[in-house]
Amino acid sequence: MTSTLPTPSPTDLRGRVALVTGGGSGIGRACAVALAAAGATVHVVDIAEEAAKSVAAAIGGRAHGVDLARPAAIGSLPSEVDVLVNSAGLQYVAPITEFAPERFALIQQVMVTAPFLLLRHVLPHMYAGGWGRVVNISSVHGLRASPYKAAYVAAKHALEGLSKVAALEGAPYGVTSNCVSPGYVRTPLVEGQIRDQALAHGVSPDDVLGEVLLARSPVARLIEPEEVASAALMLCGPHSGSITGTSLVIDGGWTAR
Ligand SMILES: NC(=O)c1ccc[n+]([C@@H]2O[C@H](COP(=O)([O-])OP(=O)(O)OC[C@H]3O[C@@H](n4cnc5c(N)ncnc54)[C@H](O)[C@@H]3O)[C@@H](O)[C@H]2O)c1
């Protein structure tokens, strides 16, 4: 029996609508750019409204200045969405004994509850159209733990679980759900961590990079946001229908050890 699929071709998202949270910066911005370049109309959602506007203006998309920690705000976003990328996130580093409970709650709200509410918001449209792609930007911290990152590690593990449930429920409707799980990516979120750790330990940013962040990484460099975006785009491509409920790890070999 011969296959009915065409030979692999570039991802063509013309006529599709995408919504990218955290689209004003870093990985979210790179995803918004890549999806727009593939032809999608992109809604750029970010609490940083000016950043969202500038990305939307550059790619012919629409900006939404929204605080995803506020559940009510999610109802104001478009629901006729074919591709959902959950990228908005933040970090807070402290031992559990000193971890501020309100920080913990905020991180769960933005990085777990908002993706859940967005799924509720957009899945009916995806189901009705028989096609949808959910890409959750998780982390190696969705699969492994590090000390002092209780909220972040808990949230990313939760996101990995949520993504798998969406994969099981979406499969009969042509909707896939996956995580892309990077190691350290060159974005403002990581640049802030490098700066803070250099100050805390009285060492240079290069030392923090080489001796702390990349110490266990066989590919000893930061990952670029575009490398993560190209994985997200591949998950929306013509032959992605059987990739669901999984995590695509982009970590320079960090978890291979
Ligand atoms: N940079 C890394 O090394 C790395 C590694 C693994 C996973 N990640 C994940 O990738 C995602 C993007 O991170 P990044 O590195 O691009 O960081 P970033 O700081 O460049 O971008 C995060 C964006 O999320 C937005 N955001 C934060 N709180 C929000 C809220 N309440 N409502 C709406 N928007 C909000 C920020 O304004 C920002 O534009 C995060 O989920 C992060 O956990 C990053």
PDB file of C-alpha atoms and ligand atoms in Angstrom:
ATOM      1  CA  MET A   1       0.000   0.000   0.000  1.00  0.00           C
ATOM      2  CA  THR A   2       1.454   3.387  -0.913  1.00  0.00           C
ATOM      3  CA  SER A   3       1.351   6.368   1.430  1.00  0.00           C
ATOM      4  CA  THR A   4      -1.117   9.146   0.735  1.00  0.00           C
ATOM      5  CA  LEU A   5       1.146  11.735   2.340  1.00  0.00           C
ATOM      6  CA  PRO A   6       3.083  14.170   0.169  1.00  0.00           C
ATOM      7  CA  THR A   7       6.870  14.130   0.432  1.00  0.00           C
ATOM      8  CA  PRO A   8       8.083  16.358   3.293  1.00  0.00           C
ATOM      9  CA  SER A   9       7.703  20.037   2.536  1.00  0.00           C
ATOM     10  CA  PRO A  10       8.174  23.219   4.563  1.00  0.00           C
ATOM     11  CA  THR A  11       5.524  24.035   7.148  1.00  0.00           C
ATOM     12  CA  ASP A  12       2.755  26.035   5.470  1.00  0.00           C
ATOM     13  CA  LEU A  13       0.469  27.798   7.945  1.00  0.00           C
ATOM     14  CA  ARG A  14      -1.278  30.133   5.514  1.00  0.00           C
ATOM     15  CA  GLY A  15      -4.908  30.500   6.628  1.00  0.00           C
ATOM     16  CA  ARG A  16      -4.062  29.367  10.166  1.00  0.00           C
ATOM     17  CA  VAL A  17      -4.332  31.537  13.278  1.00  0.00           C
ATOM     18  CA  ALA A  18      -1.747  31.249  16.050  1.00  0.00           C
ATOM     19  CA  LEU A  19      -1.695  32.624  19.586  1.00  0.00           C
ATOM     20  CA  VAL A  20       1.661  32.886  21.349  1.00  0.00           C
ATOM     21  CA  THR A  21       1.882  33.808  25.024  1.00  0.00           C
ATOM     22  CA  GLY A  22       5.027  35.557  26.173  1.00  0.00           C
ATOM     23  CA  GLY A  23       5.329  36.575  22.521  1.00  0.00           C
ATOM     24  CA  GLY A  24       6.970  39.883  23.378  1.00  0.00           C
ATOM     25  CA  SER A  25      10.358  38.401  24.262  1.00  0.00           C
ATOM     26  CA  GLY A  26      12.790  35.507  23.969  1.00  0.00           C
ATOM     27  CA  ILE A  27      11.418  32.125  22.930  1.00  0.00           C
ATOM     28  CA  GLY A  28       7.839  33.385  22.519  1.00  0.00           C
ATOM     29  CA  ARG A  29       8.992  36.146  20.200  1.00  0.00           C
ATOM     30  CA  ALA A  30      11.051  33.681  18.123  1.00  0.00           C
ATOM     31  CA  CYS A  31       8.000  31.382  17.879  1.00  0.00           C
ATOM     32  CA  ALA A  32       5.766  34.282  16.803  1.00  0.00           C
ATOM     33  CA  VAL A  33       8.283  35.270  14.103  1.00  0.00           C
ATOM     34  CA  ALA A  34       8.652  31.682  12.851  1.00  0.00           C
ATOM     35  CA  LEU A  35       4.885  31.037  12.749  1.00  0.00           C
ATOM     36  CA  ALA A  36       4.279  34.309  10.890  1.00  0.00           C
ATOM     37  CA  ALA A  37       7.047  33.480   8.412  1.00  0.00           C
ATOM     38  CA  ALA A  38       5.226  30.188   7.743  1.00  0.00           C
ATOM     39  CA  GLY A  39       2.096  32.191   6.862  1.00  0.00           C
ATOM     40  CA  ALA A  40       0.073  32.175  10.109  1.00  0.00           C
ATOM     41  CA  THR A  41      -1.757  35.202  11.462  1.00  0.00           C
ATOM     42  CA  VAL A  42      -0.257  35.578  14.933  1.00  0.00           C
ATOM     43  CA  HIS A  43      -1.775  36.975  18.132  1.00  0.00           C
ATOM     44  CA  VAL A  44       1.100  38.125  20.334  1.00  0.00           C
ATOM     45  CA  VAL A  45       0.093  37.991  24.024  1.00  0.00           C
ATOM     46  CA  ASP A  46       2.281  39.483  26.725  1.00  0.00           C
ATOM     47  CA  ILE A  47       2.006  41.449  29.956  1.00  0.00           C
ATOM     48  CA  ALA A  48       4.648  43.717  28.431  1.00  0.00           C
ATOM     49  CA  GLU A  49       2.283  45.480  26.052  1.00  0.00           C
ATOM     50  CA  GLU A  50       4.866  47.616  24.233  1.00  0.00           C
ATOM     51  CA  ALA A  51       7.020  44.557  23.530  1.00  0.00           C
ATOM     52  CA  ALA A  52       3.971  42.674  22.233  1.00  0.00           C
ATOM     53  CA  LYS A  53       3.088  45.638  19.994  1.00  0.00           C
ATOM     54  CA  SER A  54       6.572  45.863  18.568  1.00  0.00           C
ATOM     55  CA  VAL A  55       6.690  42.111  17.738  1.00  0.00           C
ATOM     56  CA  ALA A  56       3.157  42.220  16.277  1.00  0.00           C
ATOM     57  CA  ALA A  57       4.064  45.246  14.139  1.00  0.00           C
ATOM     58  CA  ALA A  58       7.172  43.472  12.814  1.00  0.00           C
ATOM     59  CA  ILE A  59       5.265  40.333  11.752  1.00  0.00           C
ATOM     60  CA  GLY A  60       1.885  41.760  10.754  1.00  0.00           C
ATOM     61  CA  GLY A  61       0.204  40.230  13.809  1.00  0.00           C
ATOM     62  CA  ARG A  62      -2.030  41.541  16.616  1.00  0.00           C
ATOM     63  CA  ALA A  63      -0.834  42.509  20.073  1.00  0.00           C
ATOM     64  CA  HIS A  64      -2.681  41.784  23.325  1.00  0.00           C
ATOM     65  CA  GLY A  65      -1.351  43.340  26.526  1.00  0.00           C
ATOM     66  CA  VAL A  66      -2.676  40.799  29.015  1.00  0.00           C
ATOM     67  CA  ASP A  67      -1.625  39.683  32.499  1.00  0.00           C
ATOM     68  CA  LEU A  68      -2.027  35.906  32.340  1.00  0.00           C
ATOM     69  CA  ALA A  69      -2.056  35.742  36.142  1.00  0.00           C
ATOM     70  CA  ARG A  70      -5.590  37.179  35.918  1.00  0.00           C
ATOM     71  CA  PRO A  71      -7.949  34.375  34.810  1.00  0.00           C
ATOM     72  CA  ALA A  72     -10.619  36.885  33.745  1.00  0.00           C
ATOM     73  CA  ALA A  73      -8.260  38.420  31.192  1.00  0.00           C
ATOM     74  CA  ILE A  74      -7.973  35.157  29.286  1.00  0.00           C
ATOM     75  CA  GLY A  75     -11.625  35.337  28.236  1.00  0.00           C
ATOM     76  CA  SER A  76     -10.830  38.552  26.336  1.00  0.00           C
ATOM     77  CA  LEU A  77      -8.385  36.764  24.006  1.00  0.00           C
ATOM     78  CA  PRO A  78      -9.427  35.322  20.638  1.00  0.00           C
ATOM     79  CA  SER A  79     -10.686  31.726  20.794  1.00  0.00           C
ATOM     80  CA  GLU A  80     -10.619  30.927  17.061  1.00  0.00           C
ATOM     81  CA  VAL A  81      -7.043  29.745  17.223  1.00  0.00           C
ATOM     82  CA  ASP A  82      -5.451  26.799  15.369  1.00  0.00           C
ATOM     83  CA  VAL A  83      -1.981  26.915  16.955  1.00  0.00           C
ATOM     84  CA  LEU A  84      -1.468  27.684  20.653  1.00  0.00           C
ATOM     85  CA  VAL A  85       2.044  28.262  21.965  1.00  0.00           C
ATOM     86  CA  ASN A  86       2.281  28.619  25.748  1.00  0.00           C
ATOM     87  CA  SER A  87       5.593  30.368  26.383  1.00  0.00           C
ATOM     88  CA  ALA A  88       4.944  33.066  29.011  1.00  0.00           C
ATOM     89  CA  GLY A  89       6.973  32.380  32.111  1.00  0.00           C
ATOM     90  CA  LEU A  90       9.084  33.725  34.921  1.00  0.00           C
ATOM     91  CA  GLN A  91      11.658  32.445  37.369  1.00  0.00           C
ATOM     92  CA  TYR A  92      12.268  32.924  41.103  1.00  0.00           C
ATOM     93  CA  VAL A  93      15.165  31.313  42.921  1.00  0.00           C
ATOM     94  CA  ALA A  94      15.203  30.598  46.684  1.00  0.00           C
ATOM     95  CA  PRO A  95      15.422  27.614  49.036  1.00  0.00           C
ATOM     96  CA  ILE A  96      12.001  26.142  49.870  1.00  0.00           C
ATOM     97  CA  THR A  97      12.303  27.327  53.477  1.00  0.00           C
ATOM     98  CA  GLU A  98      12.597  30.922  52.274  1.00  0.00           C
ATOM     99  CA  PHE A  99      10.405  30.683  49.168  1.00  0.00           C
ATOM    100  CA  ALA A 100       7.719  33.401  49.260  1.00  0.00           C
ATOM    101  CA  PRO A 101       4.315  31.621  48.970  1.00  0.00           C
ATOM    102  CA  GLU A 102       2.875  34.422  46.830  1.00  0.00           C
ATOM    103  CA  ARG A 103       5.765  33.969  44.346  1.00  0.00           C
ATOM    104  CA  PHE A 104       5.052  30.245  44.246  1.00  0.00           C
ATOM    105  CA  ALA A 105       1.355  30.918  43.557  1.00  0.00           C
ATOM    106  CA  LEU A 106       2.098  33.487  40.830  1.00  0.00           C
ATOM    107  CA  ILE A 107       4.355  31.067  38.961  1.00  0.00           C
ATOM    108  CA  GLN A 108       1.686  28.315  39.048  1.00  0.00           C
ATOM    109  CA  GLN A 109      -0.917  30.853  37.885  1.00  0.00           C
ATOM    110  CA  VAL A 110       1.085  32.044  34.859  1.00  0.00           C
ATOM    111  CA  MET A 111       2.767  28.763  33.901  1.00  0.00           C
ATOM    112  CA  VAL A 112       0.077  26.144  34.696  1.00  0.00           C
ATOM    113  CA  THR A 113      -3.363  27.683  35.257  1.00  0.00           C
ATOM    114  CA  ALA A 114      -3.136  30.085  32.292  1.00  0.00           C
ATOM    115  CA  PRO A 115      -2.162  27.290  29.829  1.00  0.00           C
ATOM    116  CA  PHE A 116      -5.098  25.222  31.216  1.00  0.00           C
ATOM    117  CA  LEU A 117      -7.533  28.133  30.810  1.00  0.00           C
ATOM    118  CA  LEU A 118      -6.215  28.848  27.312  1.00  0.00           C
ATOM    119  CA  LEU A 119      -6.744  25.206  26.352  1.00  0.00           C
ATOM    120  CA  ARG A 120     -10.375  25.443  27.562  1.00  0.00           C
ATOM    121  CA  HIS A 121     -10.675  28.643  25.531  1.00  0.00           C
ATOM    122  CA  VAL A 122      -9.281  27.447  22.168  1.00  0.00           C
ATOM    123  CA  LEU A 123      -9.855  23.667  22.027  1.00  0.00           C
ATOM    124  CA  PRO A 124     -13.539  23.894  20.972  1.00  0.00           C
ATOM    125  CA  HIS A 125     -12.463  25.737  17.784  1.00  0.00           C
ATOM    126  CA  MET A 126      -9.657  23.260  17.094  1.00  0.00           C
ATOM    127  CA  TYR A 127     -12.010  20.309  17.653  1.00  0.00           C
ATOM    128  CA  ALA A 128     -14.632  21.818  15.349  1.00  0.00           C
ATOM    129  CA  GLY A 129     -12.048  22.305  12.582  1.00  0.00           C
ATOM    130  CA  GLY A 130     -10.509  18.841  13.011  1.00  0.00           C
ATOM    131  CA  TRP A 131      -6.982  20.243  13.345  1.00  0.00           C
ATOM    132  CA  GLY A 132      -4.992  21.962  16.039  1.00  0.00           C
ATOM    133  CA  ARG A 133      -1.481  22.230  17.431  1.00  0.00           C
ATOM    134  CA  VAL A 134      -0.618  22.944  21.061  1.00  0.00           C
ATOM    135  CA  VAL A 135       3.047  23.617  21.801  1.00  0.00           C
ATOM    136  CA  ASN A 136       3.939  24.075  25.449  1.00  0.00           C
ATOM    137  CA  ILE A 137       7.331  25.602  26.106  1.00  0.00           C
ATOM    138  CA  SER A 138       8.415  23.504  29.056  1.00  0.00           C
ATOM    139  CA  SER A 139      12.045  23.046  30.105  1.00  0.00           C
ATOM    140  CA  VAL A 140      14.540  20.409  31.119  1.00  0.00           C
ATOM    141  CA  HIS A 141      13.125  21.428  34.505  1.00  0.00           C
ATOM    142  CA  GLY A 142       9.888  19.753  33.394  1.00  0.00           C
ATOM    143  CA  LEU A 143      11.835  16.491  33.458  1.00  0.00           C
ATOM    144  CA  ARG A 144      14.578  17.065  36.048  1.00  0.00           C
ATOM    145  CA  ALA A 145      14.857  19.122  39.242  1.00  0.00           C
ATOM    146  CA  SER A 146      17.377  21.690  40.430  1.00  0.00           C
ATOM    147  CA  PRO A 147      17.614  23.078  43.956  1.00  0.00           C
ATOM    148  CA  TYR A 148      16.135  26.522  44.723  1.00  0.00           C
ATOM    149  CA  LYS A 149      13.669  26.405  41.804  1.00  0.00           C
ATOM    150  CA  ALA A 150      10.690  24.819  43.622  1.00  0.00           C
ATOM    151  CA  ALA A 151       7.971  26.836  41.896  1.00  0.00           C
ATOM    152  CA  TYR A 152       9.498  26.629  38.427  1.00  0.00           C
ATOM    153  CA  VAL A 153      10.235  22.881  38.593  1.00  0.00           C
ATOM    154  CA  ALA A 154       6.763  22.150  40.021  1.00  0.00           C
ATOM    155  CA  ALA A 155       5.111  24.284  37.331  1.00  0.00           C
ATOM    156  CA  LYS A 156       7.050  22.734  34.446  1.00  0.00           C
ATOM    157  CA  HIS A 157       6.354  19.181  35.666  1.00  0.00           C
ATOM    158  CA  ALA A 158       2.654  20.148  35.867  1.00  0.00           C
ATOM    159  CA  LEU A 159       2.766  21.590  32.345  1.00  0.00           C
ATOM    160  CA  GLU A 160       4.246  18.313  31.035  1.00  0.00           C
ATOM    161  CA  GLY A 161       1.293  16.461  32.609  1.00  0.00           C
ATOM    162  CA  LEU A 162      -1.299  18.910  31.325  1.00  0.00           C
ATOM    163  CA  SER A 163       0.192  18.631  27.839  1.00  0.00           C
ATOM    164  CA  LYS A 164      -0.139  14.837  27.892  1.00  0.00           C
ATOM    165  CA  VAL A 165      -3.813  15.018  28.963  1.00  0.00           C
ATOM    166  CA  ALA A 166      -4.499  17.485  26.116  1.00  0.00           C
ATOM    167  CA  ALA A 167      -2.803  15.037  23.732  1.00  0.00           C
ATOM    168  CA  LEU A 168      -5.057  12.154  24.825  1.00  0.00           C
ATOM    169  CA  GLU A 169      -8.249  14.201  24.667  1.00  0.00           C
ATOM    170  CA  GLY A 170      -7.337  15.982  21.419  1.00  0.00           C
ATOM    171  CA  ALA A 171      -6.265  12.945  19.399  1.00  0.00           C
ATOM    172  CA  PRO A 172      -9.747  12.030  18.069  1.00  0.00           C
ATOM    173  CA  TYR A 173     -10.101  15.623  16.789  1.00  0.00           C
ATOM    174  CA  GLY A 174      -6.776  15.951  14.962  1.00  0.00           C
ATOM    175  CA  VAL A 175      -5.298  18.061  17.761  1.00  0.00           C
ATOM    176  CA  THR A 176      -1.773  17.334  18.965  1.00  0.00           C
ATOM    177  CA  SER A 177      -0.172  18.622  22.154  1.00  0.00           C
ATOM    178  CA  ASN A 178       3.530  18.505  22.904  1.00  0.00           C
ATOM    179  CA  CYS A 179       6.170  20.115  25.049  1.00  0.00           C
ATOM    180  CA  VAL A 180       9.393  21.596  23.771  1.00  0.00           C
ATOM    181  CA  SER A 181      11.804  21.317  26.667  1.00  0.00           C
ATOM    182  CA  PRO A 182      14.957  23.376  26.337  1.00  0.00           C
ATOM    183  CA  GLY A 183      18.045  23.751  28.470  1.00  0.00           C
ATOM    184  CA  TYR A 184      19.476  27.251  28.902  1.00  0.00           C
ATOM    185  CA  VAL A 185      18.396  29.559  26.073  1.00  0.00           C
ATOM    186  CA  ARG A 186      19.890  32.982  25.358  1.00  0.00           C
ATOM    187  CA  THR A 187      16.943  35.176  26.476  1.00  0.00           C
ATOM    188  CA  PRO A 188      16.385  37.994  29.004  1.00  0.00           C
ATOM    189  CA  LEU A 189      15.158  35.367  31.525  1.00  0.00           C
ATOM    190  CA  VAL A 190      18.544  33.597  31.512  1.00  0.00           C
ATOM    191  CA  GLU A 191      20.609  36.772  31.114  1.00  0.00           C
ATOM    192  CA  GLY A 192      18.965  37.981  34.375  1.00  0.00           C
ATOM    193  CA  GLN A 193      19.920  34.722  36.133  1.00  0.00           C
ATOM    194  CA  ILE A 194      23.531  35.011  34.940  1.00  0.00           C
ATOM    195  CA  ARG A 195      23.717  38.605  36.210  1.00  0.00           C
ATOM    196  CA  ASP A 196      22.185  37.708  39.615  1.00  0.00           C
ATOM    197  CA  GLN A 197      24.442  34.684  40.146  1.00  0.00           C
ATOM    198  CA  ALA A 198      27.573  36.638  39.131  1.00  0.00           C
ATOM    199  CA  LEU A 199      26.699  39.285  41.720  1.00  0.00           C
ATOM    200  CA  ALA A 200      25.791  36.718  44.395  1.00  0.00           C
ATOM    201  CA  HIS A 201      29.009  34.727  43.967  1.00  0.00           C
ATOM    202  CA  GLY A 202      31.314  37.658  43.144  1.00  0.00           C
ATOM    203  CA  VAL A 203      32.409  36.056  39.859  1.00  0.00           C
ATOM    204  CA  SER A 204      32.227  37.127  36.230  1.00  0.00           C
ATOM    205  CA  PRO A 205      29.169  36.376  34.049  1.00  0.00           C
ATOM    206  CA  ASP A 206      31.410  34.175  31.856  1.00  0.00           C
ATOM    207  CA  ASP A 207      32.327  32.072  34.900  1.00  0.00           C
ATOM    208  CA  VAL A 208      28.651  31.648  35.817  1.00  0.00           C
ATOM    209  CA  LEU A 209      27.965  30.520  32.265  1.00  0.00           C
ATOM    210  CA  GLY A 210      30.863  28.063  31.995  1.00  0.00           C
ATOM    211  CA  GLU A 211      31.059  26.742  35.528  1.00  0.00           C
ATOM    212  CA  VAL A 212      27.414  26.759  36.610  1.00  0.00           C
ATOM    213  CA  LEU A 213      24.863  26.888  33.792  1.00  0.00           C
ATOM    214  CA  LEU A 214      26.746  24.931  31.138  1.00  0.00           C
ATOM    215  CA  ALA A 215      28.883  22.769  33.425  1.00  0.00           C
ATOM    216  CA  ARG A 216      26.875  19.615  32.635  1.00  0.00           C
ATOM    217  CA  SER A 217      26.080  20.409  29.013  1.00  0.00           C
ATOM    218  CA  PRO A 218      28.090  18.456  26.393  1.00  0.00           C
ATOM    219  CA  VAL A 219      27.222  21.154  23.816  1.00  0.00           C
ATOM    220  CA  ALA A 220      28.792  23.959  25.839  1.00  0.00           C
ATOM    221  CA  ARG A 221      26.896  26.991  24.587  1.00  0.00           C
ATOM    222  CA  LEU A 222      23.585  28.686  25.173  1.00  0.00           C
ATOM    223  CA  ILE A 223      20.752  27.553  22.915  1.00  0.00           C
ATOM    224  CA  GLU A 224      19.379  30.256  20.607  1.00  0.00           C
ATOM    225  CA  PRO A 225      15.625  31.108  20.753  1.00  0.00           C
ATOM    226  CA  GLU A 226      15.348  30.374  17.016  1.00  0.00           C
ATOM    227  CA  GLU A 227      16.447  26.773  17.628  1.00  0.00           C
ATOM    228  CA  VAL A 228      13.496  26.333  20.011  1.00  0.00           C
ATOM    229  CA  ALA A 229      11.129  28.091  17.595  1.00  0.00           C
ATOM    230  CA  SER A 230      12.134  25.816  14.741  1.00  0.00           C
ATOM    231  CA  ALA A 231      11.189  22.787  16.876  1.00  0.00           C
ATOM    232  CA  ALA A 232       7.830  24.419  17.648  1.00  0.00           C
ATOM    233  CA  LEU A 233       7.307  25.033  13.935  1.00  0.00           C
ATOM    234  CA  MET A 234       8.188  21.422  13.082  1.00  0.00           C
ATOM    235  CA  LEU A 235       5.446  20.305  15.507  1.00  0.00           C
ATOM    236  CA  CYS A 236       2.977  22.276  13.336  1.00  0.00           C
ATOM    237  CA  GLY A 237       4.341  20.867  10.079  1.00  0.00           C
ATOM    238  CA  PRO A 238       2.818  18.561   7.487  1.00  0.00           C
ATOM    239  CA  HIS A 239       4.060  15.292   9.027  1.00  0.00           C
ATOM    240  CA  SER A 240       3.532  16.109  12.707  1.00  0.00           C
ATOM    241  CA  GLY A 241       0.165  14.376  13.226  1.00  0.00           C
ATOM    242  CA  SER A 242       1.605  11.362  15.036  1.00  0.00           C
ATOM    243  CA  ILE A 243       3.881  13.337  17.345  1.00  0.00           C
ATOM    244  CA  THR A 244       1.748  13.943  20.399  1.00  0.00           C
ATOM    245  CA  GLY A 245       1.951  13.676  24.172  1.00  0.00           C
ATOM    246  CA  THR A 246       5.704  13.890  24.117  1.00  0.00           C
ATOM    247  CA  SER A 247       8.555  16.254  25.005  1.00  0.00           C
ATOM    248  CA  LEU A 248      11.086  17.354  22.479  1.00  0.00           C
ATOM    249  CA  VAL A 249      14.193  18.000  24.545  1.00  0.00           C
ATOM    250  CA  ILE A 250      16.652  20.596  23.224  1.00  0.00           C
ATOM    251  CA  ASP A 251      19.355  20.646  25.838  1.00  0.00           C
ATOM    252  CA  GLY A 252      22.733  20.132  24.181  1.00  0.00           C
ATOM    253  CA  GLY A 253      22.831  16.634  25.698  1.00  0.00           C
ATOM    254  CA  TRP A 254      22.289  17.788  29.335  1.00  0.00           C
ATOM    255  CA  THR A 255      19.752  15.011  30.157  1.00  0.00           C
ATOM    256  CA  ALA A 256      21.801  12.331  28.350  1.00  0.00           C
ATOM    257  CA  ARG A 257      24.230  12.098  31.269  1.00  0.00           C
TER     258      ARG A 257
HETATM  259  N1  LIG B   1      15.513  30.916  28.627  1.00  0.00           N
HETATM  260  C1  LIG B   1      15.686  29.674  29.002  1.00  0.00           C
HETATM  261  O1  LIG B   1      16.811  29.217  29.240  1.00  0.00           O
HETATM  262  C2  LIG B   1      14.519  28.738  29.106  1.00  0.00           C
HETATM  263  C3  LIG B   1      14.797  27.381  29.233  1.00  0.00           C
HETATM  264  C4  LIG B   1      13.747  26.490  29.328  1.00  0.00           C
HETATM  265  C5  LIG B   1      12.454  26.952  29.287  1.00  0.00           C
HETATM  266  N2  LIG B   1      12.216  28.281  29.174  1.00  0.00           N
HETATM  267  C6  LIG B   1      10.817  28.699  29.158  1.00  0.00           C
HETATM  268  O2  LIG B   1      10.558  29.429  27.987  1.00  0.00           O
HETATM  269  C7  LIG B   1       9.486  30.331  28.217  1.00  0.00           C
HETATM  270  C8  LIG B   1       9.903  31.707  27.723  1.00  0.00           C
HETATM  271  O3  LIG B   1      11.008  32.150  28.474  1.00  0.00           O
HETATM  272  P1  LIG B   1      12.094  33.136  27.872  1.00  0.00           P
HETATM  273  O4  LIG B   1      13.408  32.582  28.238  1.00  0.00           O
HETATM  274  O5  LIG B   1      11.769  33.437  26.460  1.00  0.00           O
HETATM  275  O6  LIG B   1      11.867  34.385  28.839  1.00  0.00           O
HETATM  276  P2  LIG B   1      11.568  35.914  28.528  1.00  0.00           P
HETATM  277  O7  LIG B   1      11.634  36.581  29.855  1.00  0.00           O
HETATM  278  O8  LIG B   1      12.416  36.411  27.417  1.00  0.00           O
HETATM  279  O9  LIG B   1      10.059  35.880  28.013  1.00  0.00           O
HETATM  280  C9  LIG B   1       8.988  35.562  28.858  1.00  0.00           C
HETATM  281  C10 LIG B   1       7.832  36.454  28.488  1.00  0.00           C
HETATM  282  O10 LIG B   1       6.711  36.092  29.320  1.00  0.00           O
HETATM  283  C11 LIG B   1       6.047  37.289  29.656  1.00  0.00           C
HETATM  284  N3  LIG B   1       5.265  37.137  30.878  1.00  0.00           N
HETATM  285  C12 LIG B   1       5.732  36.938  32.141  1.00  0.00           C
HETATM  286  N4  LIG B   1       4.714  36.969  33.018  1.00  0.00           N
HETATM  287  C13 LIG B   1       3.573  37.185  32.296  1.00  0.00           C
HETATM  288  C14 LIG B   1       2.207  37.340  32.649  1.00  0.00           C
HETATM  289  N5  LIG B   1       1.794  37.325  33.926  1.00  0.00           N
HETATM  290  N6  LIG B   1       1.319  37.540  31.664  1.00  0.00           N
HETATM  291  C15 LIG B   1       1.721  37.622  30.378  1.00  0.00           C
HETATM  292  N7  LIG B   1       2.999  37.506  29.987  1.00  0.00           N
HETATM  293  C16 LIG B   1       3.918  37.288  30.936  1.00  0.00           C
HETATM  294  C17 LIG B   1       7.177  38.296  29.871  1.00  0.00           C
HETATM  295  O11 LIG B   1       6.709  39.635  29.814  1.00  0.00           O
HETATM  296  C18 LIG B   1       8.127  37.941  28.736  1.00  0.00           C
HETATM  297  O12 LIG B   1       7.884  38.700  27.573  1.00  0.00           O
HETATM  298  C19 LIG B   1       9.197  30.288  29.724  1.00  0.00           C
HETATM  299  O13 LIG B   1       8.061  29.491  29.956  1.00  0.00           O
HETATM  300  C20 LIG B   1      10.437  29.644  30.288  1.00  0.00           C
HETATM  301  O14 LIG B   1      10.175  28.944  31.466  1.00  0.00           O
HETATM  302  C21 LIG B   1      13.221  29.187  29.079  1.00  0.00           C
END
